[in-house]
Amino acid sequence: MSDLTKLVRDLPEQPGVYLWKDEKGTILYIGKAKMLRRRVGSYLRKQGLYRRTWEMMQKARDLEIIITNTDREALVLEQTLIKKHQPRYNIALKDDRRNAWLRVNREDTIPTFEITRDAEKDGASYFGPYGSTKRLERFMDTIRKLIP
């Protein structure tokens, strides 16, 4: 049994973030999981991996995990760590695009809705995060039809 297999076997079925590292400790990839053992274990299968994932796993020698209380907390932590470390194998979140949030300003007489990339502590209610702004825009179109 490989060292990585032993590490994965002992992982909890909890939400969290995982960091695959090479022999020098360089972070190759940062991911999040609702259930760490199941998600991280999927990387150790011999078949069914994308070529790029398989190449990464040939270099992986260590694994670091950070357990979180919720999946949402794991998502935010994952994004923060990717922006900080810029791992080679994280393509999707390397740029400064963040997930979209639906912002509802209830302080106006009629609540206003808008799509934003930053959830702030400004008294408004935020719903999300949404990975797809297109879906959120379709949702907003529906709201606009219902509330003229």
Short mmCIF file of N, CA and C in Angstrom, two decimals:
data_model
loop_
_atom_site.label_atom_id
_atom_site.label_comp_id
_atom_site.label_asym_id
_atom_site.label_seq_id
_atom_site.Cartn_x
_atom_site.Cartn_y
_atom_site.Cartn_z
N MET A 1 0.85 -1.18 0.00
CA MET A 1 0.00 0.00 0.00
C MET A 1 0.89 1.24 0.00
N SER A 2 0.62 2.19 -0.90
CA SER A 2 1.45 3.39 -0.99
C SER A 2 1.17 4.32 0.20
N ASP A 3 2.10 5.24 0.41
CA ASP A 3 1.94 6.21 1.50
C ASP A 3 0.69 7.05 1.30
N LEU A 4 0.43 7.45 0.04
CA LEU A 4 -0.76 8.26 -0.23
C LEU A 4 -2.04 7.48 0.05
N THR A 5 -2.04 6.20 -0.28
CA THR A 5 -3.22 5.36 -0.02
C THR A 5 -3.48 5.28 1.48
N LYS A 6 -2.42 5.15 2.27
CA LYS A 6 -2.57 5.12 3.73
C LYS A 6 -3.13 6.44 4.25
N LEU A 7 -2.63 7.55 3.71
CA LEU A 7 -3.13 8.87 4.12
C LEU A 7 -4.63 9.00 3.83
N VAL A 8 -5.01 8.61 2.64
CA VAL A 8 -6.41 8.75 2.21
C VAL A 8 -7.32 7.86 3.04
N ARG A 9 -6.88 6.67 3.33
CA ARG A 9 -7.70 5.72 4.09
C ARG A 9 -8.10 6.29 5.45
N ASP A 10 -7.25 7.12 6.03
CA ASP A 10 -7.51 7.67 7.35
C ASP A 10 -8.22 9.03 7.34
N LEU A 11 -8.56 9.52 6.15
CA LEU A 11 -9.23 10.81 6.07
C LEU A 11 -10.67 10.72 6.56
N PRO A 12 -11.18 11.79 7.13
CA PRO A 12 -12.58 11.79 7.58
C PRO A 12 -13.54 12.03 6.42
N GLU A 13 -14.78 11.66 6.62
CA GLU A 13 -15.84 11.97 5.65
C GLU A 13 -16.48 13.28 6.09
N GLN A 14 -15.68 14.34 6.04
CA GLN A 14 -16.12 15.67 6.42
C GLN A 14 -15.75 16.64 5.31
N PRO A 15 -16.36 17.83 5.31
CA PRO A 15 -15.97 18.82 4.31
C PRO A 15 -14.59 19.39 4.63
N GLY A 16 -13.91 19.83 3.57
CA GLY A 16 -12.60 20.43 3.78
C GLY A 16 -11.90 20.73 2.47
N VAL A 17 -10.66 21.15 2.62
CA VAL A 17 -9.82 21.51 1.49
C VAL A 17 -8.61 20.57 1.51
N TYR A 18 -8.16 20.17 0.32
CA TYR A 18 -6.98 19.31 0.23
C TYR A 18 -5.96 19.95 -0.70
N LEU A 19 -4.69 19.73 -0.38
CA LEU A 19 -3.59 20.29 -1.15
C LEU A 19 -2.66 19.15 -1.55
N TRP A 20 -2.57 18.84 -2.84
CA TRP A 20 -1.62 17.86 -3.33
C TRP A 20 -0.27 18.56 -3.50
N LYS A 21 0.80 17.92 -3.00
CA LYS A 21 2.14 18.52 -3.06
C LYS A 21 3.12 17.55 -3.70
N ASP A 22 4.18 18.11 -4.31
CA ASP A 22 5.23 17.28 -4.89
C ASP A 22 6.30 16.98 -3.84
N GLU A 23 7.41 16.36 -4.27
CA GLU A 23 8.47 15.94 -3.34
C GLU A 23 9.15 17.12 -2.66
N LYS A 24 9.08 18.31 -3.25
CA LYS A 24 9.69 19.50 -2.65
C LYS A 24 8.71 20.26 -1.75
N GLY A 25 7.48 19.80 -1.69
CA GLY A 25 6.47 20.49 -0.90
C GLY A 25 5.74 21.57 -1.67
N THR A 26 6.02 21.67 -2.97
CA THR A 26 5.33 22.64 -3.81
C THR A 26 3.88 22.19 -4.01
N ILE A 27 2.96 23.10 -3.84
CA ILE A 27 1.55 22.77 -4.01
C ILE A 27 1.24 22.61 -5.49
N LEU A 28 0.75 21.43 -5.85
CA LEU A 28 0.37 21.14 -7.23
C LEU A 28 -1.07 21.52 -7.52
N TYR A 29 -1.93 21.25 -6.55
CA TYR A 29 -3.36 21.43 -6.77
C TYR A 29 -4.06 21.64 -5.43
N ILE A 30 -5.05 22.50 -5.43
CA ILE A 30 -5.89 22.73 -4.25
C ILE A 30 -7.33 22.45 -4.65
N GLY A 31 -8.00 21.63 -3.85
CA GLY A 31 -9.40 21.31 -4.13
C GLY A 31 -10.22 21.32 -2.86
N LYS A 32 -11.52 21.24 -3.03
CA LYS A 32 -12.42 21.17 -1.88
C LYS A 32 -13.30 19.95 -2.02
N ALA A 33 -13.82 19.50 -0.91
CA ALA A 33 -14.66 18.31 -0.93
C ALA A 33 -15.74 18.39 0.13
N LYS A 34 -16.90 17.84 -0.19
CA LYS A 34 -17.95 17.70 0.81
C LYS A 34 -17.59 16.55 1.75
N MET A 35 -16.94 15.52 1.18
CA MET A 35 -16.48 14.37 1.95
C MET A 35 -15.05 14.08 1.52
N LEU A 36 -14.10 14.46 2.36
CA LEU A 36 -12.69 14.40 1.98
C LEU A 36 -12.23 13.01 1.55
N ARG A 37 -12.53 11.98 2.33
CA ARG A 37 -12.02 10.65 2.00
C ARG A 37 -12.48 10.20 0.61
N ARG A 38 -13.75 10.40 0.33
CA ARG A 38 -14.30 9.97 -0.96
C ARG A 38 -13.67 10.76 -2.12
N ARG A 39 -13.60 12.08 -1.97
CA ARG A 39 -13.09 12.91 -3.07
C ARG A 39 -11.61 12.68 -3.30
N VAL A 40 -10.82 12.71 -2.25
CA VAL A 40 -9.38 12.55 -2.39
C VAL A 40 -9.06 11.13 -2.87
N GLY A 41 -9.81 10.16 -2.40
CA GLY A 41 -9.61 8.78 -2.83
C GLY A 41 -9.82 8.59 -4.32
N SER A 42 -10.66 9.42 -4.93
CA SER A 42 -10.92 9.30 -6.36
C SER A 42 -9.67 9.58 -7.20
N TYR A 43 -8.71 10.30 -6.65
CA TYR A 43 -7.47 10.59 -7.37
C TYR A 43 -6.54 9.37 -7.45
N LEU A 44 -6.76 8.39 -6.60
CA LEU A 44 -5.86 7.24 -6.54
C LEU A 44 -6.31 6.08 -7.42
N ARG A 45 -7.44 6.24 -8.11
CA ARG A 45 -7.87 5.20 -9.04
C ARG A 45 -6.90 5.10 -10.20
N LYS A 46 -6.70 3.93 -10.69
CA LYS A 46 -5.77 3.72 -11.81
C LYS A 46 -6.40 4.12 -13.14
N GLN A 47 -7.73 4.05 -13.22
CA GLN A 47 -8.40 4.34 -14.49
C GLN A 47 -9.42 5.45 -14.28
N GLY A 48 -9.77 6.10 -15.38
CA GLY A 48 -10.83 7.09 -15.33
C GLY A 48 -10.38 8.51 -15.03
N LEU A 49 -9.08 8.72 -14.85
CA LEU A 49 -8.59 10.07 -14.60
C LEU A 49 -8.32 10.78 -15.92
N TYR A 50 -8.55 12.07 -15.93
CA TYR A 50 -8.14 12.86 -17.09
C TYR A 50 -6.62 12.82 -17.19
N ARG A 51 -6.12 12.98 -18.41
CA ARG A 51 -4.67 12.92 -18.62
C ARG A 51 -3.93 13.91 -17.72
N ARG A 52 -4.43 15.11 -17.64
CA ARG A 52 -3.77 16.14 -16.82
C ARG A 52 -3.77 15.76 -15.33
N THR A 53 -4.86 15.19 -14.86
CA THR A 53 -4.93 14.75 -13.47
C THR A 53 -3.97 13.60 -13.23
N TRP A 54 -3.90 12.66 -14.17
CA TRP A 54 -2.98 11.54 -14.05
C TRP A 54 -1.54 12.05 -13.98
N GLU A 55 -1.20 13.03 -14.84
CA GLU A 55 0.16 13.61 -14.82
C GLU A 55 0.45 14.24 -13.46
N MET A 56 -0.51 14.95 -12.92
CA MET A 56 -0.33 15.58 -11.61
C MET A 56 -0.09 14.52 -10.54
N MET A 57 -0.87 13.45 -10.58
CA MET A 57 -0.74 12.42 -9.56
C MET A 57 0.58 11.67 -9.65
N GLN A 58 1.21 11.67 -10.81
CA GLN A 58 2.54 11.06 -10.93
C GLN A 58 3.56 11.87 -10.14
N LYS A 59 3.29 13.15 -9.94
CA LYS A 59 4.19 14.03 -9.21
C LYS A 59 3.83 14.15 -7.73
N ALA A 60 2.59 13.82 -7.38
CA ALA A 60 2.12 13.99 -6.01
C ALA A 60 2.83 13.04 -5.05
N ARG A 61 3.33 13.60 -3.97
CA ARG A 61 4.02 12.80 -2.95
C ARG A 61 3.47 13.03 -1.55
N ASP A 62 2.68 14.10 -1.41
CA ASP A 62 2.17 14.42 -0.08
C ASP A 62 0.79 15.06 -0.22
N LEU A 63 0.08 15.05 0.86
CA LEU A 63 -1.28 15.57 0.90
C LEU A 63 -1.47 16.32 2.21
N GLU A 64 -1.99 17.51 2.12
CA GLU A 64 -2.36 18.28 3.32
C GLU A 64 -3.86 18.50 3.26
N ILE A 65 -4.51 18.35 4.40
CA ILE A 65 -5.95 18.61 4.44
C ILE A 65 -6.25 19.64 5.51
N ILE A 66 -7.30 20.39 5.26
CA ILE A 66 -7.82 21.34 6.23
C ILE A 66 -9.31 21.06 6.35
N ILE A 67 -9.72 20.59 7.51
CA ILE A 67 -11.13 20.27 7.74
C ILE A 67 -11.89 21.56 8.03
N THR A 68 -13.06 21.68 7.42
CA THR A 68 -13.91 22.85 7.65
C THR A 68 -15.24 22.41 8.23
N ASN A 69 -15.98 23.36 8.74
CA ASN A 69 -17.28 23.04 9.34
C ASN A 69 -18.36 22.79 8.29
N THR A 70 -18.25 23.50 7.16
CA THR A 70 -19.28 23.39 6.12
C THR A 70 -18.63 23.35 4.74
N ASP A 71 -19.42 22.91 3.77
CA ASP A 71 -18.96 22.91 2.37
C ASP A 71 -18.74 24.33 1.88
N ARG A 72 -19.57 25.23 2.31
CA ARG A 72 -19.43 26.64 1.91
C ARG A 72 -18.11 27.22 2.43
N GLU A 73 -17.78 26.91 3.67
CA GLU A 73 -16.51 27.36 4.25
C GLU A 73 -15.34 26.79 3.46
N ALA A 74 -15.46 25.53 3.04
CA ALA A 74 -14.42 24.90 2.23
C ALA A 74 -14.27 25.61 0.89
N LEU A 75 -15.38 26.00 0.28
CA LEU A 75 -15.34 26.70 -1.01
C LEU A 75 -14.60 28.03 -0.90
N VAL A 76 -14.92 28.79 0.13
CA VAL A 76 -14.27 30.09 0.31
C VAL A 76 -12.79 29.91 0.60
N LEU A 77 -12.44 28.94 1.45
CA LEU A 77 -11.04 28.68 1.76
C LEU A 77 -10.28 28.22 0.53
N GLU A 78 -10.89 27.34 -0.26
CA GLU A 78 -10.26 26.87 -1.49
C GLU A 78 -9.92 28.04 -2.41
N GLN A 79 -10.87 28.93 -2.62
CA GLN A 79 -10.65 30.08 -3.49
C GLN A 79 -9.53 30.97 -2.96
N THR A 80 -9.52 31.20 -1.67
CA THR A 80 -8.49 32.03 -1.05
C THR A 80 -7.11 31.42 -1.24
N LEU A 81 -7.00 30.12 -1.00
CA LEU A 81 -5.70 29.44 -1.13
C LEU A 81 -5.22 29.39 -2.57
N ILE A 82 -6.12 29.20 -3.51
CA ILE A 82 -5.74 29.17 -4.93
C ILE A 82 -5.20 30.53 -5.35
N LYS A 83 -5.88 31.58 -4.93
CA LYS A 83 -5.41 32.92 -5.29
C LYS A 83 -4.04 33.21 -4.66
N LYS A 84 -3.83 32.71 -3.45
CA LYS A 84 -2.56 32.95 -2.75
C LYS A 84 -1.41 32.16 -3.35
N HIS A 85 -1.63 30.87 -3.62
CA HIS A 85 -0.54 29.97 -4.03
C HIS A 85 -0.41 29.77 -5.53
N GLN A 86 -1.48 30.01 -6.29
CA GLN A 86 -1.47 29.85 -7.75
C GLN A 86 -0.90 28.49 -8.18
N PRO A 87 -1.47 27.37 -7.71
CA PRO A 87 -0.94 26.06 -8.07
C PRO A 87 -1.02 25.80 -9.57
N ARG A 88 -0.05 25.08 -10.06
CA ARG A 88 0.06 24.81 -11.49
C ARG A 88 -1.18 24.14 -12.08
N TYR A 89 -1.75 23.22 -11.35
CA TYR A 89 -2.85 22.43 -11.90
C TYR A 89 -4.24 23.00 -11.61
N ASN A 90 -4.32 24.14 -10.95
CA ASN A 90 -5.61 24.82 -10.77
C ASN A 90 -5.76 25.84 -11.88
N ILE A 91 -6.59 25.51 -12.83
CA ILE A 91 -6.77 26.40 -13.97
C ILE A 91 -7.94 27.34 -13.73
N ALA A 92 -9.06 26.80 -13.30
CA ALA A 92 -10.32 27.55 -13.28
C ALA A 92 -10.29 28.79 -12.39
N LEU A 93 -9.60 28.74 -11.27
CA LEU A 93 -9.68 29.86 -10.33
C LEU A 93 -8.41 30.69 -10.27
N LYS A 94 -7.49 30.53 -11.21
CA LYS A 94 -6.25 31.31 -11.17
C LYS A 94 -6.47 32.78 -11.46
N ASP A 95 -7.42 33.06 -12.33
CA ASP A 95 -7.67 34.47 -12.61
C ASP A 95 -8.44 35.07 -11.43
N ASP A 96 -8.79 36.32 -11.54
CA ASP A 96 -9.44 36.99 -10.42
C ASP A 96 -10.96 36.85 -10.46
N ARG A 97 -11.45 35.93 -11.26
CA ARG A 97 -12.89 35.72 -11.29
C ARG A 97 -13.30 34.99 -10.02
N ARG A 98 -14.26 35.54 -9.37
CA ARG A 98 -14.79 34.92 -8.16
C ARG A 98 -16.21 34.47 -8.45
N ASN A 99 -16.72 33.63 -7.61
CA ASN A 99 -18.10 33.21 -7.78
C ASN A 99 -19.04 34.39 -7.60
N ALA A 100 -20.16 34.30 -8.24
CA ALA A 100 -21.15 35.37 -8.17
C ALA A 100 -22.07 35.17 -6.97
N TRP A 101 -22.56 36.29 -6.47
CA TRP A 101 -23.50 36.30 -5.36
C TRP A 101 -24.72 37.12 -5.78
N LEU A 102 -25.86 36.77 -5.26
CA LEU A 102 -27.06 37.57 -5.45
C LEU A 102 -27.17 38.49 -4.24
N ARG A 103 -27.13 39.80 -4.49
CA ARG A 103 -27.20 40.80 -3.42
C ARG A 103 -28.61 41.37 -3.40
N VAL A 104 -29.25 41.33 -2.23
CA VAL A 104 -30.59 41.89 -2.05
C VAL A 104 -30.49 43.02 -1.04
N ASN A 105 -30.75 44.24 -1.51
CA ASN A 105 -30.73 45.40 -0.64
C ASN A 105 -32.14 45.62 -0.11
N ARG A 106 -32.35 45.31 1.15
CA ARG A 106 -33.68 45.41 1.75
C ARG A 106 -33.95 46.79 2.36
N GLU A 107 -32.95 47.66 2.31
CA GLU A 107 -33.12 48.98 2.90
C GLU A 107 -33.97 49.89 2.02
N ASP A 108 -34.05 49.59 0.72
CA ASP A 108 -34.88 50.37 -0.18
C ASP A 108 -36.35 50.03 0.07
N THR A 109 -37.25 50.94 -0.33
CA THR A 109 -38.68 50.69 -0.18
C THR A 109 -39.06 49.39 -0.89
N ILE A 110 -38.56 49.25 -2.11
CA ILE A 110 -38.72 48.00 -2.85
C ILE A 110 -37.34 47.37 -2.91
N PRO A 111 -37.19 46.15 -2.40
CA PRO A 111 -35.86 45.53 -2.41
C PRO A 111 -35.26 45.50 -3.82
N THR A 112 -33.97 45.78 -3.90
CA THR A 112 -33.27 45.72 -5.18
C THR A 112 -32.38 44.49 -5.21
N PHE A 113 -32.25 43.93 -6.40
CA PHE A 113 -31.46 42.73 -6.61
C PHE A 113 -30.33 43.06 -7.57
N GLU A 114 -29.14 42.54 -7.29
CA GLU A 114 -28.04 42.70 -8.22
C GLU A 114 -27.07 41.53 -8.09
N ILE A 115 -26.31 41.31 -9.15
CA ILE A 115 -25.28 40.27 -9.16
C ILE A 115 -23.96 40.94 -8.83
N THR A 116 -23.22 40.35 -7.91
CA THR A 116 -21.93 40.91 -7.52
C THR A 116 -20.91 39.79 -7.34
N ARG A 117 -19.65 40.14 -7.40
CA ARG A 117 -18.58 39.16 -7.16
C ARG A 117 -18.06 39.25 -5.73
N ASP A 118 -18.52 40.25 -4.98
CA ASP A 118 -18.03 40.45 -3.62
C ASP A 118 -19.20 40.45 -2.64
N ALA A 119 -19.20 39.53 -1.70
CA ALA A 119 -20.19 39.53 -0.63
C ALA A 119 -19.59 40.34 0.51
N GLU A 120 -20.20 41.47 0.79
CA GLU A 120 -19.66 42.38 1.81
C GLU A 120 -20.59 42.43 3.01
N LYS A 121 -20.08 42.94 4.10
CA LYS A 121 -20.90 43.16 5.29
C LYS A 121 -21.41 44.60 5.24
N ASP A 122 -22.47 44.79 4.45
CA ASP A 122 -22.99 46.14 4.23
C ASP A 122 -24.47 46.25 4.56
N GLY A 123 -25.00 45.27 5.27
CA GLY A 123 -26.41 45.31 5.64
C GLY A 123 -27.33 44.63 4.64
N ALA A 124 -26.84 44.35 3.46
CA ALA A 124 -27.64 43.65 2.45
C ALA A 124 -27.61 42.15 2.73
N SER A 125 -28.54 41.43 2.13
CA SER A 125 -28.54 39.97 2.21
C SER A 125 -27.87 39.42 0.96
N TYR A 126 -27.03 38.40 1.15
CA TYR A 126 -26.32 37.78 0.03
C TYR A 126 -26.70 36.32 -0.05
N PHE A 127 -26.91 35.86 -1.28
CA PHE A 127 -27.25 34.47 -1.53
C PHE A 127 -26.25 33.90 -2.53
N GLY A 128 -25.70 32.76 -2.22
CA GLY A 128 -24.69 32.16 -3.08
C GLY A 128 -23.66 31.46 -2.23
N PRO A 129 -22.52 31.18 -2.77
CA PRO A 129 -22.03 31.61 -4.08
C PRO A 129 -22.58 30.75 -5.22
N TYR A 130 -22.63 31.35 -6.39
CA TYR A 130 -23.04 30.68 -7.62
C TYR A 130 -21.83 30.56 -8.53
N GLY A 131 -21.56 29.37 -9.00
CA GLY A 131 -20.43 29.16 -9.90
C GLY A 131 -20.72 29.64 -11.30
N SER A 132 -21.98 29.64 -11.68
CA SER A 132 -22.37 30.03 -13.03
C SER A 132 -23.14 31.35 -12.99
N THR A 133 -22.55 32.39 -13.54
CA THR A 133 -23.26 33.67 -13.59
C THR A 133 -24.42 33.61 -14.57
N LYS A 134 -24.33 32.75 -15.58
CA LYS A 134 -25.42 32.64 -16.55
C LYS A 134 -26.70 32.15 -15.88
N ARG A 135 -26.57 31.16 -15.01
CA ARG A 135 -27.75 30.68 -14.29
C ARG A 135 -28.31 31.77 -13.38
N LEU A 136 -27.43 32.49 -12.74
CA LEU A 136 -27.87 33.57 -11.86
C LEU A 136 -28.55 34.68 -12.66
N GLU A 137 -28.04 34.98 -13.84
CA GLU A 137 -28.66 35.99 -14.70
C GLU A 137 -30.05 35.55 -15.16
N ARG A 138 -30.20 34.25 -15.47
CA ARG A 138 -31.52 33.73 -15.84
C ARG A 138 -32.49 33.85 -14.66
N PHE A 139 -31.98 33.56 -13.48
CA PHE A 139 -32.79 33.69 -12.27
C PHE A 139 -33.21 35.15 -12.08
N MET A 140 -32.28 36.07 -12.29
CA MET A 140 -32.58 37.50 -12.17
C MET A 140 -33.63 37.93 -13.20
N ASP A 141 -33.55 37.40 -14.41
CA ASP A 141 -34.56 37.70 -15.43
C ASP A 141 -35.95 37.27 -14.96
N THR A 142 -36.01 36.11 -14.33
CA THR A 142 -37.28 35.61 -13.80
C THR A 142 -37.80 36.52 -12.70
N ILE A 143 -36.92 36.95 -11.81
CA ILE A 143 -37.33 37.87 -10.74
C ILE A 143 -37.86 39.17 -11.33
N ARG A 144 -37.18 39.69 -12.33
CA ARG A 144 -37.61 40.95 -12.96
C ARG A 144 -38.98 40.82 -13.62
N LYS A 145 -39.29 39.63 -14.14
CA LYS A 145 -40.61 39.41 -14.74
C LYS A 145 -41.69 39.35 -13.66
N LEU A 146 -41.34 38.76 -12.51
CA LEU A 146 -42.31 38.62 -11.43
C LEU A 146 -42.50 39.92 -10.66
N ILE A 147 -41.41 40.68 -10.52
CA ILE A 147 -41.45 41.95 -9.78
C ILE A 147 -41.07 43.06 -10.76
N PRO A 148 -42.06 43.73 -11.33
CA PRO A 148 -41.76 44.76 -12.35
C PRO A 148 -41.01 45.96 -11.78
#
